[in-house]
Coordinates of N, CA and C and ligand atoms in Angstrom, one line a residue:
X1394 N -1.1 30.8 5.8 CA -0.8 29.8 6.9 C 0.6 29.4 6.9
X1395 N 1.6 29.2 8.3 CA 2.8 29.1 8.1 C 3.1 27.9 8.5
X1396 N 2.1 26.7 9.2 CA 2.1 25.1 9.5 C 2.4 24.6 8.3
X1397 N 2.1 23.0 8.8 CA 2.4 22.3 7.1 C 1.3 21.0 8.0
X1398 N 0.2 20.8 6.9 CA -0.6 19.8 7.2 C -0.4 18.3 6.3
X1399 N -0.2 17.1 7.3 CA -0.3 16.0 6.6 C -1.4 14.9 7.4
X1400 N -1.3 14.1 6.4 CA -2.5 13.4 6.6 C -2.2 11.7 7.1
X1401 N -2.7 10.9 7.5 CA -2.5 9.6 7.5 C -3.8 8.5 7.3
X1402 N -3.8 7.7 6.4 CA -4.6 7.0 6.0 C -4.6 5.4 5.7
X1403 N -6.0 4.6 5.3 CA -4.9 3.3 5.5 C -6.8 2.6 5.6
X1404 N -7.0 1.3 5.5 CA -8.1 0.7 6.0 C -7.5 0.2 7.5
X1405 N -8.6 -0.5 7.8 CA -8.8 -1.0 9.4 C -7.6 -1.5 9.2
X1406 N -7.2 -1.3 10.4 CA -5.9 -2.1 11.2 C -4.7 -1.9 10.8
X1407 N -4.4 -1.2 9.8 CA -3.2 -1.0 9.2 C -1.9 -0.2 10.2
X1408 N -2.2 0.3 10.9 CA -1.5 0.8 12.0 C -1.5 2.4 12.3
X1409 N -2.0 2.8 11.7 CA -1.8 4.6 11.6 C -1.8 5.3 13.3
X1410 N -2.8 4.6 13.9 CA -2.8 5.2 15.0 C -1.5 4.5 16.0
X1411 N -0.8 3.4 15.6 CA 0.4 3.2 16.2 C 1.9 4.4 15.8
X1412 N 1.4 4.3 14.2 CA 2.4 5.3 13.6 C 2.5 6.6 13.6
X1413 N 1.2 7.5 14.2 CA 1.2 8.3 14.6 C 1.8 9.2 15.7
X1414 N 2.0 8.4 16.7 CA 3.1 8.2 17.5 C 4.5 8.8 17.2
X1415 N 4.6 7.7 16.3 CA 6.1 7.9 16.0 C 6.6 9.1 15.0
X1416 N 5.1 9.3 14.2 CA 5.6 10.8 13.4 C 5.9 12.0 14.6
X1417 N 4.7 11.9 15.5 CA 4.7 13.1 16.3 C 6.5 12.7 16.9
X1418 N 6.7 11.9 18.0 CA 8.1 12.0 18.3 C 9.1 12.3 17.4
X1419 N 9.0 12.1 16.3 CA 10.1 12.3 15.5 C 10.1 14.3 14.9
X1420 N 8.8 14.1 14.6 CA 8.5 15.8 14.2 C 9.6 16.6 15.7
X1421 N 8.5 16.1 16.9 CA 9.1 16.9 18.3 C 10.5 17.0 18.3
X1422 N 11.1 15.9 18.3 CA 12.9 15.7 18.4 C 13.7 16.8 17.1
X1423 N 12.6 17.3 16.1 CA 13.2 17.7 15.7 C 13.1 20.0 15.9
X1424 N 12.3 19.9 16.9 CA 11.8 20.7 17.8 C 10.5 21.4 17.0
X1425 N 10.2 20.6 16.4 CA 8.6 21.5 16.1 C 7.2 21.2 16.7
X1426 N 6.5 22.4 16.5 CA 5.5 22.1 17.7 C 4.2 21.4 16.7
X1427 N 3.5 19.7 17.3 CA 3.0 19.7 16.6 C 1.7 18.8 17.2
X1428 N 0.2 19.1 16.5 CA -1.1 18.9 16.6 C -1.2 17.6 16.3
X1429 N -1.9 16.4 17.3 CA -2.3 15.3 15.9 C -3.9 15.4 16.7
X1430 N -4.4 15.1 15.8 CA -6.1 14.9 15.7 C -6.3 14.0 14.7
X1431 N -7.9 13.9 14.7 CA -8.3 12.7 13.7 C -9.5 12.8 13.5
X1432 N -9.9 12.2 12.6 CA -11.5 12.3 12.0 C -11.9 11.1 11.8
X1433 N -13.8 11.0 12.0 CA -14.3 11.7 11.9 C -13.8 12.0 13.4
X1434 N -14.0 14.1 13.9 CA -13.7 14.1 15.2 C -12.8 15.1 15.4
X1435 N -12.1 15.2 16.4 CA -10.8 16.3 16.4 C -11.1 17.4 17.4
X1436 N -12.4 18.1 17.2 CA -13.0 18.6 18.1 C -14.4 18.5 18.9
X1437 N -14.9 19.6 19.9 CA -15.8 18.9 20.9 C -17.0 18.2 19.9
X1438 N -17.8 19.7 19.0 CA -19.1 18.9 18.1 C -18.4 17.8 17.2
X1439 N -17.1 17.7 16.5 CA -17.2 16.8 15.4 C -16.8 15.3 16.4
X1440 N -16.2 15.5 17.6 CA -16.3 14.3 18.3 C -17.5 13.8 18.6
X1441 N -18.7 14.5 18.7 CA -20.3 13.9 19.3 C -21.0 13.4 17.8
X1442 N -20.4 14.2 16.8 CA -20.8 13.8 15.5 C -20.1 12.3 15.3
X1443 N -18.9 12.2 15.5 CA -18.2 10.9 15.6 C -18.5 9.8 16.1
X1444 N -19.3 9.9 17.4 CA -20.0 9.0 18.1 C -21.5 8.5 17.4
X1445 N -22.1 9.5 16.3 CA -23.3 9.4 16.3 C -23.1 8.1 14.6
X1446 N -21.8 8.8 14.4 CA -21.2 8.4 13.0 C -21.0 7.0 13.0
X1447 N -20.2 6.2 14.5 CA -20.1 5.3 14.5 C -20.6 4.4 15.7
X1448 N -21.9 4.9 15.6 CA -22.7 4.3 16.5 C -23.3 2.8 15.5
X1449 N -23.0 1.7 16.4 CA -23.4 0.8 16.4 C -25.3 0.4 16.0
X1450 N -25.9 1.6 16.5 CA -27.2 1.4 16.3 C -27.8 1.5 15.4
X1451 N -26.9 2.7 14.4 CA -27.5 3.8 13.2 C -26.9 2.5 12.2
X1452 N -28.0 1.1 12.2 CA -27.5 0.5 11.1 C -27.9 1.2 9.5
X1453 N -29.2 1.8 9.9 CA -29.9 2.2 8.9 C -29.8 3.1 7.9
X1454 N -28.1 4.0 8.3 CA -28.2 5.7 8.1 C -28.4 5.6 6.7
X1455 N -28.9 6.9 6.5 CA -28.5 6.7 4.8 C -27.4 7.2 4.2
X1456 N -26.8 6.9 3.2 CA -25.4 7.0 2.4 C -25.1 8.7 2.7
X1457 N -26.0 9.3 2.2 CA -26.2 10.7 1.9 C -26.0 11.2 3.1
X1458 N -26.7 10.6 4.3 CA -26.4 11.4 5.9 C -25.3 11.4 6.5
X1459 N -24.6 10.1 5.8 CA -23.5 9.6 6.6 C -22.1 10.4 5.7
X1460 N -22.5 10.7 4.5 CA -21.8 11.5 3.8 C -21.8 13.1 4.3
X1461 N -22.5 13.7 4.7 CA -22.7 15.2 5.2 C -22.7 15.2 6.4
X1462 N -22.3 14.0 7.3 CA -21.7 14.0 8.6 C -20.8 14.4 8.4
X1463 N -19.9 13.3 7.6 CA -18.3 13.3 7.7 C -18.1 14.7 7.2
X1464 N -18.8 15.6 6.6 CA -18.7 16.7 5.8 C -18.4 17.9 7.2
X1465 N -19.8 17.6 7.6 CA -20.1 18.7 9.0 C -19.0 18.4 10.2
X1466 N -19.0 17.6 10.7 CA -17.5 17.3 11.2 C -16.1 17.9 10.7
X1467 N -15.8 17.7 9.8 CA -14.7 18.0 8.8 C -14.7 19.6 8.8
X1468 N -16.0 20.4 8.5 CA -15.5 21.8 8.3 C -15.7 22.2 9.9
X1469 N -16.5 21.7 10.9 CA -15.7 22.3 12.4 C -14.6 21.7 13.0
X1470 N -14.0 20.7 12.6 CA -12.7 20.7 12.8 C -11.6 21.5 12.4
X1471 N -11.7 21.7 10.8 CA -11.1 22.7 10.1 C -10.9 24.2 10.8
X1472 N -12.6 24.7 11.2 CA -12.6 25.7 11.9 C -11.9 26.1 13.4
X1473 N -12.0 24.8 13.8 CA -11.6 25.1 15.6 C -10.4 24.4 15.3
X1474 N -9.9 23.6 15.0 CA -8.5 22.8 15.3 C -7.4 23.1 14.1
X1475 N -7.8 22.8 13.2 CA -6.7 22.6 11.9 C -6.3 23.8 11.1
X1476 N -6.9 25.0 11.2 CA -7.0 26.0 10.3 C -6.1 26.7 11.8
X1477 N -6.6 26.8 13.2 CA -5.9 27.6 14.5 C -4.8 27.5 14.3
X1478 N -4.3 26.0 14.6 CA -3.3 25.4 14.3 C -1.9 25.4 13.5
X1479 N -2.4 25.4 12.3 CA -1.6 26.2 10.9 C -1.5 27.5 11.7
X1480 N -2.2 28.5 11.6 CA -1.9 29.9 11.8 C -1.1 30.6 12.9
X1481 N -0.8 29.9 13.7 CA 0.3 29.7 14.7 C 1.7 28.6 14.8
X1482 N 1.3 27.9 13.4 CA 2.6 27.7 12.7 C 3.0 26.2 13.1
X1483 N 1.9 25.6 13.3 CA 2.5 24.3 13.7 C 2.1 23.2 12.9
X1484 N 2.7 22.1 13.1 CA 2.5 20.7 11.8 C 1.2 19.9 12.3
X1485 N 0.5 20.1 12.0 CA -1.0 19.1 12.1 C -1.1 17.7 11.4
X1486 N -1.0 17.0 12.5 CA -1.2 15.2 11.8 C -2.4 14.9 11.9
X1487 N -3.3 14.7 11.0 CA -4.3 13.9 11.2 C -4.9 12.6 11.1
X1488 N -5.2 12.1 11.5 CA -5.4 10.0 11.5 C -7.1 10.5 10.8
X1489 N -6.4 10.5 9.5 CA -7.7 10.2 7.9 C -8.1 11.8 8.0
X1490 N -8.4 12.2 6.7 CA -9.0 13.3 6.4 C -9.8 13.0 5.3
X1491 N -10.0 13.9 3.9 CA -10.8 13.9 3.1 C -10.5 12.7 2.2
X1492 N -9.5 11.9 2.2 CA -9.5 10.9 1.2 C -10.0 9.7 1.8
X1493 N -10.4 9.7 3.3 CA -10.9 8.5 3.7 C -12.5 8.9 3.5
X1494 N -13.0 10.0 3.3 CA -14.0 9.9 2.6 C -14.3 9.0 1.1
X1495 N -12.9 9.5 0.5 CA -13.6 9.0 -0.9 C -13.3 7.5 -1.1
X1496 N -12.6 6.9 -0.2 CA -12.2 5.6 0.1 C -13.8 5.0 0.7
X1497 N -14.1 5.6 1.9 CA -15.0 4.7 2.4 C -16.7 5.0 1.7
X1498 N -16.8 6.5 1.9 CA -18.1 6.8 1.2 C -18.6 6.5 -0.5
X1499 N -17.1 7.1 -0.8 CA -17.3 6.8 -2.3 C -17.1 5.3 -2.8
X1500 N -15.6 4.7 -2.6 CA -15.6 3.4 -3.2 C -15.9 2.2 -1.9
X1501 N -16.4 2.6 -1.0 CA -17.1 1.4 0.1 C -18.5 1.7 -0.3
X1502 N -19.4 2.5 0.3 CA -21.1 3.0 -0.8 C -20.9 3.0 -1.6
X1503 N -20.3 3.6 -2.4 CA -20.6 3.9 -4.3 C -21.0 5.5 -4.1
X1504 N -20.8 6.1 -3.4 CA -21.6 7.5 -3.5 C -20.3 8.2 -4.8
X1505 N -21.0 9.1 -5.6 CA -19.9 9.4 -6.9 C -19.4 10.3 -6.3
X1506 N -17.8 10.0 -6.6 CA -16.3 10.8 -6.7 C -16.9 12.1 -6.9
X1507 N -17.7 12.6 -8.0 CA -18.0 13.8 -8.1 C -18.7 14.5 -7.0
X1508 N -19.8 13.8 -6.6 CA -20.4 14.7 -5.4 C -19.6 14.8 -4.3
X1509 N -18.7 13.9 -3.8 CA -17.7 14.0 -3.3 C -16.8 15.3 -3.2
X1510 N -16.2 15.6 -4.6 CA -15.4 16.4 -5.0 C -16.3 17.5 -4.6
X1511 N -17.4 17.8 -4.9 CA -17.8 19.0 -5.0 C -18.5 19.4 -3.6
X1512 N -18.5 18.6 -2.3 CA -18.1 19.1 -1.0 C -17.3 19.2 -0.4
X1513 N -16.2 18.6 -1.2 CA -15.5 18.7 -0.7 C -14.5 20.5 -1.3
X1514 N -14.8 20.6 -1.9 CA -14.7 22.2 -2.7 C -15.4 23.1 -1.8
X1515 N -16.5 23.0 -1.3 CA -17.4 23.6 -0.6 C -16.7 23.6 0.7
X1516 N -16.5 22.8 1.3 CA -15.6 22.6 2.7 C -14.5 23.3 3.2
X1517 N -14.1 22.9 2.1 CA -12.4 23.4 1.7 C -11.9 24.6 1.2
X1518 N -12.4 25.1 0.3 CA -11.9 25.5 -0.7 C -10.7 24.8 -1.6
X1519 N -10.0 25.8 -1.2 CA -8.4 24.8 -2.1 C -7.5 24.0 -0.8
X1520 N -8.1 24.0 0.2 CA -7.1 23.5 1.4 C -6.9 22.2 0.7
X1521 N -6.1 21.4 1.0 CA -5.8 19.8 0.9 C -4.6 19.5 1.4
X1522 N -4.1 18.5 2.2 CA -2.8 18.1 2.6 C -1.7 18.0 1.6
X1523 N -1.1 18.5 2.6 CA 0.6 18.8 1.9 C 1.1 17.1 1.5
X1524 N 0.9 16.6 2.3 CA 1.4 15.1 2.1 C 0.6 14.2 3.1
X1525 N 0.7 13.1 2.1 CA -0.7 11.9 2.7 C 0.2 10.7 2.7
X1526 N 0.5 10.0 4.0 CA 0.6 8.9 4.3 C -0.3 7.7 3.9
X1527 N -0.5 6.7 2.8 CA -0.7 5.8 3.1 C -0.1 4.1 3.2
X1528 N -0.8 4.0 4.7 CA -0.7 2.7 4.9 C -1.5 1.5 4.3
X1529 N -0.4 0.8 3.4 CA -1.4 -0.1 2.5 C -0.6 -1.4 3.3
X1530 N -1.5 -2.4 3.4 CA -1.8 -3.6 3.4 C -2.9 -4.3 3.2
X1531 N -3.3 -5.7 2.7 CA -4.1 -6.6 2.2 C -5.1 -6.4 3.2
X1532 N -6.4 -6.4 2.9 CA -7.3 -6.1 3.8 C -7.5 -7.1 4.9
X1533 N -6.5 -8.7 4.7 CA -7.1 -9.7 5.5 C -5.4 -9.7 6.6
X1534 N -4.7 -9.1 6.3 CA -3.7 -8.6 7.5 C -4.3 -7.6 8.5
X1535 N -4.7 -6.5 7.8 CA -5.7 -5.4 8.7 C -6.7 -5.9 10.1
X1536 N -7.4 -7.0 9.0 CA -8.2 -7.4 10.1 C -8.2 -8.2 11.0
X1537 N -7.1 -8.7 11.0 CA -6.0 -9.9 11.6 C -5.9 -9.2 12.5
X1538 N -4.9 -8.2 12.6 CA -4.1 -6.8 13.3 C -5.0 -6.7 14.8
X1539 N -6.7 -6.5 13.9 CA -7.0 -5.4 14.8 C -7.6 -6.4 15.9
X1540 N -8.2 -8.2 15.0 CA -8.7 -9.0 15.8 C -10.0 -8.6 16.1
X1541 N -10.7 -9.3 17.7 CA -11.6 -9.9 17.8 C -11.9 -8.0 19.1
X1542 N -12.8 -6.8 18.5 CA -12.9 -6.2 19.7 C -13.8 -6.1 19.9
X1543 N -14.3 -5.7 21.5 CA -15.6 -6.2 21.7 C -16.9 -5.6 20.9
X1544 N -17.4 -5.0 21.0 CA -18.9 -4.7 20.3 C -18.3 -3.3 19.0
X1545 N -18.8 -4.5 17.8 CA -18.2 -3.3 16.5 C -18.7 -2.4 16.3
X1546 N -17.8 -1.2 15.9 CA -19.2 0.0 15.2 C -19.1 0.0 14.1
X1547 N -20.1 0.8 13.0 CA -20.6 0.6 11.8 C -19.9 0.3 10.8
X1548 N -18.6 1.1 10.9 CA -17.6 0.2 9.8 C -17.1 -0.9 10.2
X1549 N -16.7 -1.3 11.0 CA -15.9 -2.4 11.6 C -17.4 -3.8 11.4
X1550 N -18.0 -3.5 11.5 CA -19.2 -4.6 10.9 C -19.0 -5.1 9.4
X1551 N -18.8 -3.9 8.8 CA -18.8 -4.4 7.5 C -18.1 -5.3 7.0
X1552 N -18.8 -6.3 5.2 CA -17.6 -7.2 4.7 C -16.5 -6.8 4.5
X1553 N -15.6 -7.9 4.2 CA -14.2 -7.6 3.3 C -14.0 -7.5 2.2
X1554 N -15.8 -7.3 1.3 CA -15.5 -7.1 0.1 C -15.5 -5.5 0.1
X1555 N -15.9 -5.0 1.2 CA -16.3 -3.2 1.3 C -15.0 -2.3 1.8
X1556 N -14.0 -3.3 2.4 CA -12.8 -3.3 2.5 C -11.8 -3.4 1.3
X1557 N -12.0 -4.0 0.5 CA -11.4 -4.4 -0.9 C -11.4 -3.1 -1.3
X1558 N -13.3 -2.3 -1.4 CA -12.7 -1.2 -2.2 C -12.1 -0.4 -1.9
X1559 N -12.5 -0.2 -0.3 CA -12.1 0.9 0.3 C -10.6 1.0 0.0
X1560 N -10.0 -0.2 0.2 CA -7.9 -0.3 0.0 C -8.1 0.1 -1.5
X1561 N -8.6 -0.2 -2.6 CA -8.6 0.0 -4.0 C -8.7 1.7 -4.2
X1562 N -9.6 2.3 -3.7 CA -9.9 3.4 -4.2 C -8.9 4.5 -3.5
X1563 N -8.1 3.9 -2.5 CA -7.0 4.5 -1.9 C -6.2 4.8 -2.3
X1564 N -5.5 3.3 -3.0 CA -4.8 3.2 -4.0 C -4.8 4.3 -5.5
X1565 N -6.0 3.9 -5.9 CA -6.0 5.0 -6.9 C -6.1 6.0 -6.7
X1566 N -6.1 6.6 -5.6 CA -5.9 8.1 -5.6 C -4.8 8.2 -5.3
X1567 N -3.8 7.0 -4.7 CA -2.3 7.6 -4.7 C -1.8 7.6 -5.8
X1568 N -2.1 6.8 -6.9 CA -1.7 6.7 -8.5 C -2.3 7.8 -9.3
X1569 N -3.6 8.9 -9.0 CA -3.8 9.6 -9.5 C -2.8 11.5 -8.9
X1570 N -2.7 11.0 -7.6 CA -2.2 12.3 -7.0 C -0.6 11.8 -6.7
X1571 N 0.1 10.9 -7.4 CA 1.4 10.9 -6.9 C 2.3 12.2 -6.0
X1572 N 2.2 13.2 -6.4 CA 2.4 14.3 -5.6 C 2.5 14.9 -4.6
X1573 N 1.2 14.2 -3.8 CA 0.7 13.9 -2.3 C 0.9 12.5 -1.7
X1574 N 0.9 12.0 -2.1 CA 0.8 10.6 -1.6 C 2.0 9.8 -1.7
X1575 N 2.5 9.4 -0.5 CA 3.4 8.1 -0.6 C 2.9 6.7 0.2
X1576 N 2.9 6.2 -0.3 CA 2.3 4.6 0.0 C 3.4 3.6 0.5
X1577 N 3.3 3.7 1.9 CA 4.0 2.9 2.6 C 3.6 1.4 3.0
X1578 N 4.4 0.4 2.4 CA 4.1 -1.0 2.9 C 3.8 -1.5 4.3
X1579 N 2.6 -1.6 4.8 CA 2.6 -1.7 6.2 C 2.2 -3.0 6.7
X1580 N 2.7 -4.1 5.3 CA 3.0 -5.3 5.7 C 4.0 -5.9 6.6
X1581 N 5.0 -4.6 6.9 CA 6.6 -4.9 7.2 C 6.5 -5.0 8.5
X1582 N 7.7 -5.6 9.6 CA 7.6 -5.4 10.7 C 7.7 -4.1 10.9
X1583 N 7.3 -3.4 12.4 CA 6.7 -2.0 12.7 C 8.2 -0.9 12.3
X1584 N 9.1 -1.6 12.8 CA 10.5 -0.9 12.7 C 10.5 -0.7 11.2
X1585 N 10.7 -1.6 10.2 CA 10.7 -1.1 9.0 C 9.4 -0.2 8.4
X1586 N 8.4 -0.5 8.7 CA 7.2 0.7 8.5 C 7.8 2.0 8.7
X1587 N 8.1 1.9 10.1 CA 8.6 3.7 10.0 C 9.9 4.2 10.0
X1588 N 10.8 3.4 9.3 CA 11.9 3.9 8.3 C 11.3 4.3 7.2
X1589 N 10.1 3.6 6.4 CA 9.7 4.1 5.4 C 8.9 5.3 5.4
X1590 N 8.2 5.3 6.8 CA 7.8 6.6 6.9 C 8.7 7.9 7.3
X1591 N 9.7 7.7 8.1 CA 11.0 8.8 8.0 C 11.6 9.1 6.6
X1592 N 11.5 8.1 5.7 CA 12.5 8.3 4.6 C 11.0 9.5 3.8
X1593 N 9.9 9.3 4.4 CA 8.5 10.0 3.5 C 9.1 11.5 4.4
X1594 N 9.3 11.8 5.7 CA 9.9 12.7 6.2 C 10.3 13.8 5.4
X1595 N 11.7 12.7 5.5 CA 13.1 14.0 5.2 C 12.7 14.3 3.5
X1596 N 12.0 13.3 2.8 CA 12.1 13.9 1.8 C 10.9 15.3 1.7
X1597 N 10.2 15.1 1.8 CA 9.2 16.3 2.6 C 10.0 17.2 3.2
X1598 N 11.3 17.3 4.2 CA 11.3 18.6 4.6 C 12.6 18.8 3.4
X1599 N 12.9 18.1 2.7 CA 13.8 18.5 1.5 C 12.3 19.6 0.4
Ligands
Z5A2871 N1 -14.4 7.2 8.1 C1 -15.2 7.3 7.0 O1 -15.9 6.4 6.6 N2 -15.1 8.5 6.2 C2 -14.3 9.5 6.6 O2 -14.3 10.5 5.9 C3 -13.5 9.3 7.8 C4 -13.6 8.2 8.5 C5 -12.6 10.4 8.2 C6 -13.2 5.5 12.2 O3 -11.8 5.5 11.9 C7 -14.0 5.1 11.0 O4 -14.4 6.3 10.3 C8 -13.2 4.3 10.0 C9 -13.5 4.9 8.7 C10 -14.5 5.9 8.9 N3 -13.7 3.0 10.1 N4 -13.1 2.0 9.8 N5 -12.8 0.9 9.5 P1 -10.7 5.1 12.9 O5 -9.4 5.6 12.2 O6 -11.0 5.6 14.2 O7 -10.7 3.5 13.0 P2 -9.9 2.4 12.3 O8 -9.5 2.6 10.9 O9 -10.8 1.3 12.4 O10 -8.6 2.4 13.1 P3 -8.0 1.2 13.8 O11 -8.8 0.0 13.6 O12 -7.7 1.6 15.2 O13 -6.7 0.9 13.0 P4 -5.3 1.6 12.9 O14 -5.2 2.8 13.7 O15 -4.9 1.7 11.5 O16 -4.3 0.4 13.6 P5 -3.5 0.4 15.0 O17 -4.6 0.5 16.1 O18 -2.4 1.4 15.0 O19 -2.9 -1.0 14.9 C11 -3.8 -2.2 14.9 C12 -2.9 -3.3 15.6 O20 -1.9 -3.7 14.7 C13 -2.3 -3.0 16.9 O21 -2.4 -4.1 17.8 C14 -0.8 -2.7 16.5 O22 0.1 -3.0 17.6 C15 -0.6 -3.7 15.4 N6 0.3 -3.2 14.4 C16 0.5 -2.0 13.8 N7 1.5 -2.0 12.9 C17 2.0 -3.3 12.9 C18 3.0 -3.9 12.1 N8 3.7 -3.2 11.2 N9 3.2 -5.2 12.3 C19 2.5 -5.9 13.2 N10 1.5 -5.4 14.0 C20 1.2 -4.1 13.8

């Protein structure tokens, strides 16, 4: 594959889908052609899977369903959008991929890192992003951010202690994968956010 795939992640509100934005303009300006999608979702089934995912109604799902959603979503996106995409040579941004699983499934549920791992093996193979954006802030700025919207869906209901882990377990995987991950303060005004994320840029195309 001759693309280069990166990722963006972050709990509620942190900004990604603002910053998103600004990676794609800046990628374009510098004339490359580029995808952004997002999960769960990206394409037509994993978008209807998306809606089912964060349907308001499904208070009840179980951990395990909700985990081999995000899974089945994930590998037909991969198939129809992200894998096309690469092979025609272009940069694919996506708003969350596989580490917002292990953020929300693993350390928001508790479902183990390992079973995790090992669908995500299954899914994947060896694919994983080249570089992972995250946006860290306190979970009680996030939810500040995003405010009062009208009728929540399943995550957006949840506490701020399921939030806690979710920002914790993000964290530690940027401390375990330093390699991939840079951790951008997205406490900052928006302008300084994405200097920090340019300076994550150029060192990437270095
Ligand atoms: N999920 C999962 O559980 N497992 C998985 O494997 C995957 C996903 C892939 C849908 O995600 C849910 O799916 C998600 C996790 C779960 N649920 N949650 N929570 P989503 O990405 O569609 O939804 P989200 O995380 O809730 O996104 P969001 O609320 O839209 O937040 P955001 O995109 O990070 O923020 P934003 O919309 O860009 O910004 C929020 C506001 O803050 C907005 O008014 C901005 O103008 C403002 N903002 C942004 N940056 C700044 C700065 N720097 N200063 C001041 N104000 C700012």
């Amino acid at each position: 594959m001759s693309g280069h795939f990166i990722t963006i992640e972050g709990s509620e509100g942190v900004g990604k889908t603002t910053n998103i934005n600004f990676i794609r303009e800046y990628l374009e300006e510098k004339k490359l052609k580029v995808t952004v999608t997002r999960e769960p979702g990206g394409s037509k089934l994993a978008e209807e899977v998306r809606a089912l995912l964060l349907n308001h109604r499904q208070d009840d799902m179980a951990n395990d369903a909700e985990l081999l959603l995000m899974f089945a979503a994930r590998a037909e996106h991969l198939h129809k959008v992200i894998h096309p995409a690469l092979k025609r040579g272009e940069w694919v941004i996506s708003d969350r991929f596989t580490d917002a699983t292990y953020a929300y499934q693993g350390g928001g549920r508790g479902i183990s890192m390992e079973r995790i791992a090992q669908l995500e093996n299954w899914v994947q193979g060896d694919f994983r992003p080249e570089l992972t954006l995250l946006l860290d802030a306190p979970v009680s700025v996030g939810l500040k951010r995003v405010g009062k919207r009208g009728e929540l869906d399943r995550f957006e209901k949840e506490k701020s202690d399921f939030f806690e882990r979710v920002r914790n377990t993000y964290l530690e995987r940027a401390r375990i994968l330093p390699q991939c991950f840079r951790v951008i303060d997205a406490t900052c005004p928006l302008e300084e956010v994405q200097s920090q994320i340019k300076t994550s840029l150029d060192d990437f195309f270095k």
